[in-house]
Amino acid sequence: MANPFDTEMMARALQLAGQACYRARPNPAVGCVLVRDGKIIGEGATQAAGGNHAEVEALAACPDASAATAYVTLEPCSHQGRTGPCSDALVEAGVSEVFIAMRDPNPEVTGNGIARLQAVGIAVHEGLLAEQAETVNAGFYQRMRSGRPRVRIKLASSLDGRTAMASGESQWITGPAARADVQRLRASSGAIVTGVDTVISDDPALTVRNTAFDIPGQPLRVILDSAQRTPPHAKIFQQAGETVLAYVEGVPASKALQQAGATLLALPSAARRVDLHALLDWLGQRQINDILVECGPRLAGAFVTAGLADEILVYMAPTLLGSSARPLLDMGLDQMDQQQRLLVQDLRKVGDDYRWTLVPTAGV
């Protein structure tokens, strides 16, 4: 059983990591706490890519870390990137003991930082609050293990499970608090994915407008548009940051969309639509850890049907849109044994609305 003091210190390191989750991408958000004689003498968290890692920030906050104990939410790095190895920094500072929540999931480096510390006699303990640590960087861990980002689908619906009127009108089903919460989701995502029908009907900007979030730049925006039907004057092309328009191979590239500022991406087709597996592979190569899918029922249903949805977030408003309105997901299910069961991870009130956090499960 873990010592309560050690647990408390790692919990503080996790709190610091959580504060860095918006600025750290594509790196993991890491927290570090340095303790000596039962007192915190330094703490830090990951800075924006290219800046200090958590351990270096914590060491910089105290003049002397000799004989200190370090609590770090992720195994200290052991390789030279844009910054030096954090394991070397801890060795040079003279720390005597290190608690690590999780090993680095990168198969090329996992365990190397631990080995570097142990090689000079530093005691290393693994696994303290590991489950909580993985939650902080779920997308990063998934990309390291599978090469693909974590996929979260965001939907807004009425109480009767409708997302828009039959005409496509959908603004606004949910209230200001729910829409503000979506800003948080966008800020924590490396890319926002939508479909051409949503761009045509809603003309969204798909940006993080809340300046309180410490982000390194606007998330990458991706439009799935097999036939390049997106209007060149769409609002999404007028925003800061990059907008990628993914279309199927073999369709001539639209010069008008290129002139509008779109980065055109030709991908393989699946049933005459952009292959979602190929899209996720490409986003993984772009070092995207988390994508937020904001779209209509057809594309949302395609992600779930393909088994690519890791999390579904439904903001449900206490209102009714009627039977002719558009459904939550277009999945074309005909029999009960085709139903998709969902595990409820969280349900909470957000303003006047409710946010369901759901995870698809295998079987019915």
Short mmCIF file of C-alpha atoms in Angstrom, two decimals:
data_model
loop_
_atom_site.label_atom_id
_atom_site.label_comp_id
_atom_site.label_asym_id
_atom_site.label_seq_id
_atom_site.Cartn_x
_atom_site.Cartn_y
_atom_site.Cartn_z
CA MET A 1 0.00 0.00 0.00
CA ALA A 2 1.33 3.43 -0.97
CA ASN A 3 2.42 5.84 1.72
CA PRO A 4 -0.26 8.57 2.09
CA PHE A 5 2.42 11.28 1.83
CA ASP A 6 3.76 9.84 -1.42
CA THR A 7 0.22 9.63 -2.81
CA GLU A 8 -0.42 13.25 -1.84
CA MET A 9 2.75 14.42 -3.58
CA MET A 10 1.97 12.49 -6.76
CA ALA A 11 -1.56 13.88 -6.70
CA ARG A 12 -0.03 17.36 -6.65
CA ALA A 13 2.18 16.42 -9.60
CA LEU A 14 -0.91 15.23 -11.48
CA GLN A 15 -2.63 18.52 -10.70
CA LEU A 16 0.31 20.35 -12.26
CA ALA A 17 0.18 18.06 -15.29
CA GLY A 18 -3.50 18.87 -15.74
CA GLN A 19 -2.69 22.56 -15.83
CA ALA A 20 -0.30 21.93 -18.73
CA CYS A 21 -2.64 19.83 -20.86
CA TYR A 22 -3.64 22.70 -23.15
CA ARG A 23 -0.16 24.03 -23.97
CA ALA A 24 1.89 20.83 -24.06
CA ARG A 25 0.69 19.24 -27.32
CA PRO A 26 2.02 17.25 -29.07
CA ASN A 27 4.09 16.41 -25.99
CA PRO A 28 2.50 14.78 -22.96
CA ALA A 29 1.49 17.05 -20.07
CA VAL A 30 3.74 16.15 -17.15
CA GLY A 31 3.98 17.41 -13.58
CA CYS A 32 6.93 17.17 -11.19
CA VAL A 33 7.23 17.86 -7.46
CA LEU A 34 10.53 17.92 -5.53
CA VAL A 35 10.39 17.17 -1.82
CA ARG A 36 13.00 17.18 0.98
CA ASP A 37 12.41 16.69 4.69
CA GLY A 38 8.68 16.47 4.12
CA LYS A 39 8.42 19.86 2.35
CA ILE A 40 7.96 20.82 -1.30
CA ILE A 41 11.08 22.65 -2.47
CA GLY A 42 10.24 22.90 -6.16
CA GLU A 43 7.54 22.02 -8.64
CA GLY A 44 6.90 22.46 -12.35
CA ALA A 45 4.93 21.33 -15.38
CA THR A 46 5.57 20.87 -19.08
CA GLN A 47 5.92 24.07 -21.05
CA ALA A 48 4.94 24.55 -24.70
CA ALA A 49 6.78 22.32 -27.20
CA GLY A 50 10.42 23.33 -27.31
CA GLY A 51 10.31 24.67 -23.75
CA ASN A 52 11.29 23.05 -20.48
CA HIS A 53 9.93 19.72 -19.39
CA ALA A 54 8.38 19.38 -15.93
CA GLU A 55 11.50 18.11 -14.20
CA VAL A 56 13.66 20.98 -15.46
CA GLU A 57 10.98 23.49 -14.42
CA ALA A 58 10.88 22.01 -10.93
CA LEU A 59 14.68 22.00 -10.62
CA ALA A 60 14.82 25.62 -11.75
CA ALA A 61 12.40 26.54 -8.95
CA CYS A 62 14.76 25.44 -6.17
CA PRO A 63 18.45 26.35 -5.66
CA ASP A 64 19.43 22.95 -4.30
CA ALA A 65 17.74 19.62 -5.03
CA SER A 66 20.41 17.35 -3.58
CA ALA A 67 19.01 14.38 -1.63
CA ALA A 68 15.48 15.36 -2.70
CA THR A 69 12.69 13.00 -3.74
CA ALA A 70 11.08 13.64 -7.12
CA TYR A 71 7.47 12.77 -7.94
CA VAL A 72 6.95 12.70 -11.71
CA THR A 73 3.79 11.72 -13.59
CA LEU A 74 5.73 10.20 -16.50
CA GLU A 75 9.10 8.48 -16.75
CA PRO A 76 11.81 11.16 -17.18
CA CYS A 77 12.98 11.28 -20.78
CA SER A 78 16.39 9.87 -21.64
CA HIS A 79 16.90 11.17 -25.18
CA GLN A 80 17.99 14.45 -26.71
CA GLY A 81 15.18 16.27 -28.46
CA ARG A 82 14.55 19.99 -28.55
CA THR A 83 15.48 19.84 -24.87
CA GLY A 84 18.02 17.72 -22.99
CA PRO A 85 17.29 14.45 -21.17
CA CYS A 86 15.36 15.02 -17.94
CA SER A 87 16.85 11.88 -16.40
CA ASP A 88 20.30 13.46 -16.75
CA ALA A 89 19.03 16.66 -15.15
CA LEU A 90 17.78 14.75 -12.10
CA VAL A 91 21.08 12.87 -11.84
CA GLU A 92 23.12 16.07 -12.03
CA ALA A 93 20.89 17.72 -9.41
CA GLY A 94 21.66 14.91 -6.96
CA VAL A 95 18.13 13.66 -6.24
CA SER A 96 18.13 10.45 -4.23
CA GLU A 97 14.73 8.93 -5.01
CA VAL A 98 12.16 9.16 -7.82
CA PHE A 99 8.50 8.13 -7.85
CA ILE A 100 7.07 7.66 -11.36
CA ALA A 101 3.39 7.25 -12.13
CA MET A 102 3.90 5.64 -15.56
CA ARG A 103 6.60 4.52 -17.92
CA ASP A 104 6.98 6.34 -21.22
CA PRO A 105 4.67 4.47 -23.65
CA ASN A 106 7.01 5.12 -26.59
CA PRO A 107 8.38 1.61 -27.28
CA GLU A 108 11.69 3.09 -28.46
CA VAL A 109 12.44 4.81 -25.14
CA THR A 110 10.35 3.08 -22.46
CA GLY A 111 12.43 2.11 -19.45
CA ASN A 112 15.53 3.97 -20.58
CA GLY A 113 14.97 6.92 -18.25
CA ILE A 114 14.45 4.55 -15.32
CA ALA A 115 17.61 2.63 -16.22
CA ARG A 116 19.61 5.88 -16.35
CA LEU A 117 18.49 6.81 -12.83
CA GLN A 118 19.07 3.36 -11.38
CA ALA A 119 22.53 3.16 -12.97
CA VAL A 120 23.79 5.84 -10.56
CA GLY A 121 22.03 4.42 -7.52
CA ILE A 122 18.84 6.50 -7.50
CA ALA A 123 15.92 4.52 -6.06
CA VAL A 124 13.01 4.40 -8.53
CA HIS A 125 9.40 3.46 -7.71
CA GLU A 126 6.82 2.91 -10.49
CA GLY A 127 3.05 2.82 -10.68
CA LEU A 128 1.93 5.37 -8.09
CA LEU A 129 -1.46 6.73 -9.30
CA ALA A 130 -0.81 5.22 -12.73
CA GLU A 131 -4.48 5.08 -13.72
CA GLN A 132 -4.96 8.78 -13.01
CA ALA A 133 -1.76 9.60 -14.88
CA GLU A 134 -2.96 7.78 -17.98
CA THR A 135 -6.21 9.73 -17.94
CA VAL A 136 -4.32 13.04 -18.14
CA ASN A 137 -2.56 12.00 -21.35
CA ALA A 138 -4.97 9.45 -22.81
CA GLY A 139 -4.52 10.66 -26.39
CA PHE A 140 -0.72 10.71 -26.21
CA TYR A 141 -0.60 7.19 -24.80
CA GLN A 142 -2.97 5.94 -27.49
CA ARG A 143 -0.90 7.49 -30.28
CA MET A 144 2.30 6.03 -28.89
CA ARG A 145 0.76 2.56 -28.70
CA SER A 146 -1.29 2.46 -31.90
CA GLY A 147 -0.03 5.30 -34.10
CA ARG A 148 -3.50 6.86 -34.10
CA PRO A 149 -5.00 9.69 -32.01
CA ARG A 150 -7.84 9.35 -29.55
CA VAL A 151 -11.21 10.12 -31.16
CA ARG A 152 -13.84 12.03 -29.20
CA ILE A 153 -17.19 12.76 -30.84
CA LYS A 154 -19.12 15.77 -29.60
CA LEU A 155 -22.86 15.94 -30.20
CA ALA A 156 -25.60 18.30 -29.06
CA SER A 157 -29.09 16.84 -28.87
CA SER A 158 -32.57 17.39 -27.62
CA LEU A 159 -34.14 15.16 -24.99
CA ASP A 160 -35.70 13.10 -27.79
CA GLY A 161 -32.29 12.48 -29.36
CA ARG A 162 -32.46 14.97 -32.22
CA THR A 163 -29.55 17.09 -33.41
CA ALA A 164 -31.14 19.42 -35.95
CA MET A 165 -34.43 20.20 -37.60
CA ALA A 166 -35.19 18.47 -40.88
CA SER A 167 -34.00 21.64 -42.66
CA GLY A 168 -30.59 21.34 -41.00
CA GLU A 169 -31.18 24.22 -38.59
CA SER A 170 -29.44 23.46 -35.29
CA GLN A 171 -28.38 26.72 -33.61
CA TRP A 172 -28.84 26.57 -30.73
CA ILE A 173 -30.06 23.40 -29.04
CA THR A 174 -27.90 23.73 -25.94
CA GLY A 175 -27.23 26.76 -23.77
CA PRO A 176 -24.21 29.05 -23.21
CA ALA A 177 -22.66 26.89 -20.47
CA ALA A 178 -22.57 23.81 -22.69
CA ARG A 179 -21.09 25.79 -25.57
CA ALA A 180 -18.44 27.18 -23.22
CA ASP A 181 -17.61 23.63 -22.15
CA VAL A 182 -17.05 22.72 -25.80
CA GLN A 183 -14.39 25.42 -25.91
CA ARG A 184 -12.52 23.40 -23.28
CA LEU A 185 -12.77 20.28 -25.44
CA ARG A 186 -11.46 22.15 -28.46
CA ALA A 187 -8.58 23.64 -26.48
CA SER A 188 -7.49 20.17 -25.36
CA SER A 189 -7.57 18.78 -28.92
CA GLY A 190 -4.86 18.79 -31.54
CA ALA A 191 -7.40 18.66 -34.39
CA ILE A 192 -11.10 19.30 -34.93
CA VAL A 193 -12.77 17.16 -37.60
CA THR A 194 -16.05 17.95 -39.32
CA GLY A 195 -17.93 17.06 -42.48
CA VAL A 196 -18.77 19.13 -45.54
CA ASP A 197 -22.51 19.04 -44.77
CA THR A 198 -21.89 20.71 -41.39
CA VAL A 199 -19.76 23.40 -43.06
CA ILE A 200 -22.48 24.06 -45.65
CA SER A 201 -25.38 24.12 -43.17
CA ASP A 202 -23.77 25.83 -40.14
CA ASP A 203 -20.72 27.66 -41.57
CA PRO A 204 -18.74 27.10 -38.32
CA ALA A 205 -15.36 28.64 -37.49
CA LEU A 206 -14.30 25.64 -35.33
CA THR A 207 -11.81 27.68 -33.32
CA VAL A 208 -10.95 28.11 -29.66
CA ARG A 209 -12.34 31.56 -28.88
CA ASN A 210 -11.79 31.49 -25.12
CA THR A 211 -8.42 33.18 -24.59
CA ALA A 212 -8.16 31.81 -21.03
CA PHE A 213 -6.80 28.53 -22.41
CA ASP A 214 -3.02 28.45 -22.77
CA ILE A 215 -2.80 26.81 -26.21
CA PRO A 216 0.19 26.87 -28.60
CA GLY A 217 -2.07 27.77 -31.51
CA GLN A 218 -5.45 26.95 -32.98
CA PRO A 219 -6.14 23.22 -33.37
CA LEU A 220 -5.78 21.84 -36.87
CA ARG A 221 -9.17 21.92 -38.62
CA VAL A 222 -10.08 19.05 -40.95
CA ILE A 223 -13.06 18.94 -43.31
CA LEU A 224 -14.05 15.56 -44.76
CA ASP A 225 -15.28 16.44 -48.25
CA SER A 226 -15.02 13.57 -50.72
CA ALA A 227 -16.08 15.63 -53.74
CA GLN A 228 -14.72 19.04 -52.60
CA ARG A 229 -18.14 20.69 -52.24
CA THR A 230 -17.03 23.10 -49.50
CA PRO A 231 -17.73 26.74 -50.50
CA PRO A 232 -14.44 28.67 -50.89
CA HIS A 233 -15.99 31.58 -48.98
CA ALA A 234 -16.70 29.41 -45.90
CA LYS A 235 -15.89 31.03 -42.57
CA ILE A 236 -13.57 28.16 -41.61
CA PHE A 237 -10.96 29.34 -44.16
CA GLN A 238 -10.86 32.82 -42.65
CA GLN A 239 -9.57 31.74 -39.23
CA ALA A 240 -6.05 31.65 -37.83
CA GLY A 241 -4.33 28.30 -38.18
CA GLU A 242 -4.49 25.58 -40.81
CA THR A 243 -7.58 24.06 -42.41
CA VAL A 244 -7.13 20.73 -44.19
CA LEU A 245 -9.71 19.52 -46.67
CA ALA A 246 -9.56 15.75 -47.10
CA TYR A 247 -11.01 14.32 -50.31
CA VAL A 248 -10.84 10.99 -52.12
CA GLU A 249 -7.98 10.14 -54.41
CA GLY A 250 -8.68 10.54 -58.11
CA VAL A 251 -10.76 13.71 -57.79
CA PRO A 252 -8.98 16.72 -59.34
CA ALA A 253 -7.76 19.19 -56.71
CA SER A 254 -9.87 22.33 -56.50
CA LYS A 255 -7.85 25.45 -57.30
CA ALA A 256 -10.59 27.62 -55.80
CA LEU A 257 -10.28 25.86 -52.43
CA GLN A 258 -6.50 26.09 -52.55
CA GLN A 259 -6.78 29.82 -53.22
CA ALA A 260 -9.20 30.08 -50.29
CA GLY A 261 -6.43 28.78 -48.03
CA ALA A 262 -7.28 25.09 -47.77
CA THR A 263 -4.56 22.47 -47.52
CA LEU A 264 -5.87 19.75 -49.83
CA LEU A 265 -5.28 16.15 -48.75
CA ALA A 266 -6.05 13.23 -51.07
CA LEU A 267 -6.81 10.01 -49.16
CA PRO A 268 -8.01 6.54 -50.16
CA SER A 269 -11.73 6.01 -50.43
CA ALA A 270 -14.01 3.61 -48.61
CA ALA A 271 -17.47 3.26 -50.16
CA ARG A 272 -16.74 6.46 -52.16
CA ARG A 273 -16.03 8.45 -49.01
CA VAL A 274 -12.77 9.39 -47.31
CA ASP A 275 -11.35 6.33 -45.56
CA LEU A 276 -11.50 7.16 -41.86
CA HIS A 277 -8.72 4.71 -41.00
CA ALA A 278 -6.42 6.46 -43.47
CA LEU A 279 -7.38 9.82 -41.99
CA LEU A 280 -6.46 8.73 -38.46
CA ASP A 281 -3.17 7.29 -39.69
CA TRP A 282 -2.35 10.62 -41.32
CA LEU A 283 -3.29 12.57 -38.19
CA GLY A 284 -1.10 10.27 -36.11
CA GLN A 285 1.80 11.03 -38.43
CA ARG A 286 1.10 14.72 -37.81
CA GLN A 287 1.61 14.00 -34.07
CA ILE A 288 -2.01 14.69 -33.22
CA ASN A 289 -2.89 13.09 -29.88
CA ASP A 290 -6.59 13.95 -29.62
CA ILE A 291 -9.17 14.80 -32.24
CA LEU A 292 -12.59 16.24 -31.55
CA VAL A 293 -15.23 15.31 -34.12
CA GLU A 294 -17.95 17.95 -34.44
CA CYS A 295 -20.29 16.85 -37.18
CA GLY A 296 -23.70 15.66 -38.25
CA PRO A 297 -25.32 12.26 -37.68
CA ARG A 298 -23.91 10.62 -40.83
CA LEU A 299 -20.22 11.19 -40.10
CA ALA A 300 -20.67 10.54 -36.38
CA GLY A 301 -22.38 7.26 -37.21
CA ALA A 302 -19.58 6.35 -39.62
CA PHE A 303 -16.94 6.76 -36.90
CA VAL A 304 -18.92 4.63 -34.43
CA THR A 305 -19.78 1.96 -37.01
CA ALA A 306 -16.11 1.71 -37.98
CA GLY A 307 -15.18 1.16 -34.33
CA LEU A 308 -13.08 4.35 -34.28
CA ALA A 309 -14.92 6.32 -31.59
CA ASP A 310 -13.07 6.21 -28.27
CA GLU A 311 -15.44 8.55 -26.47
CA ILE A 312 -18.80 10.12 -27.23
CA LEU A 313 -19.83 13.32 -25.49
CA VAL A 314 -23.50 14.23 -25.78
CA TYR A 315 -24.74 17.58 -24.52
CA MET A 316 -28.45 16.97 -24.03
CA ALA A 317 -30.86 19.87 -23.65
CA PRO A 318 -34.25 19.54 -21.94
CA THR A 319 -36.13 20.33 -25.11
CA LEU A 320 -38.01 18.40 -27.81
CA LEU A 321 -37.46 18.76 -31.56
CA GLY A 322 -39.98 16.19 -32.79
CA SER A 323 -39.94 13.07 -34.94
CA SER A 324 -39.08 14.76 -38.25
CA ALA A 325 -35.86 16.27 -36.87
CA ARG A 326 -32.49 14.67 -37.59
CA PRO A 327 -31.29 11.77 -35.40
CA LEU A 328 -28.31 11.72 -33.08
CA LEU A 329 -26.42 9.17 -35.18
CA ASP A 330 -27.07 7.73 -38.63
CA MET A 331 -26.02 4.09 -38.28
CA GLY A 332 -28.60 2.15 -40.31
CA LEU A 333 -29.25 -0.49 -37.65
CA ASP A 334 -32.19 -2.82 -38.33
CA GLN A 335 -32.06 -5.53 -35.67
CA MET A 336 -31.69 -5.56 -31.90
CA ASP A 337 -28.55 -7.67 -32.08
CA GLN A 338 -26.89 -4.81 -34.00
CA GLN A 339 -27.30 -2.30 -31.20
CA GLN A 340 -24.21 -0.50 -29.90
CA ARG A 341 -23.96 -0.55 -26.13
CA LEU A 342 -22.30 2.40 -24.40
CA LEU A 343 -20.61 2.59 -21.03
CA VAL A 344 -21.54 5.72 -19.06
CA GLN A 345 -18.31 7.18 -17.72
CA ASP A 346 -19.79 10.42 -16.46
CA LEU A 347 -23.06 12.35 -16.34
CA ARG A 348 -23.20 15.87 -15.06
CA LYS A 349 -25.24 19.06 -15.32
CA VAL A 350 -23.71 21.85 -17.42
CA GLY A 351 -25.81 24.96 -17.06
CA ASP A 352 -29.35 23.96 -18.00
CA ASP A 353 -28.13 20.98 -20.02
CA TYR A 354 -26.60 17.58 -19.25
CA ARG A 355 -23.31 16.18 -20.53
CA TRP A 356 -23.05 12.44 -21.06
CA THR A 357 -19.56 10.98 -21.42
CA LEU A 358 -19.89 7.57 -23.06
CA VAL A 359 -17.53 4.87 -24.29
CA PRO A 360 -18.61 2.29 -26.90
CA THR A 361 -18.35 -1.30 -25.68
CA ALA A 362 -18.04 -4.60 -27.53
CA GLY A 363 -21.13 -6.75 -27.84
CA VAL A 364 -24.76 -5.93 -27.17
#
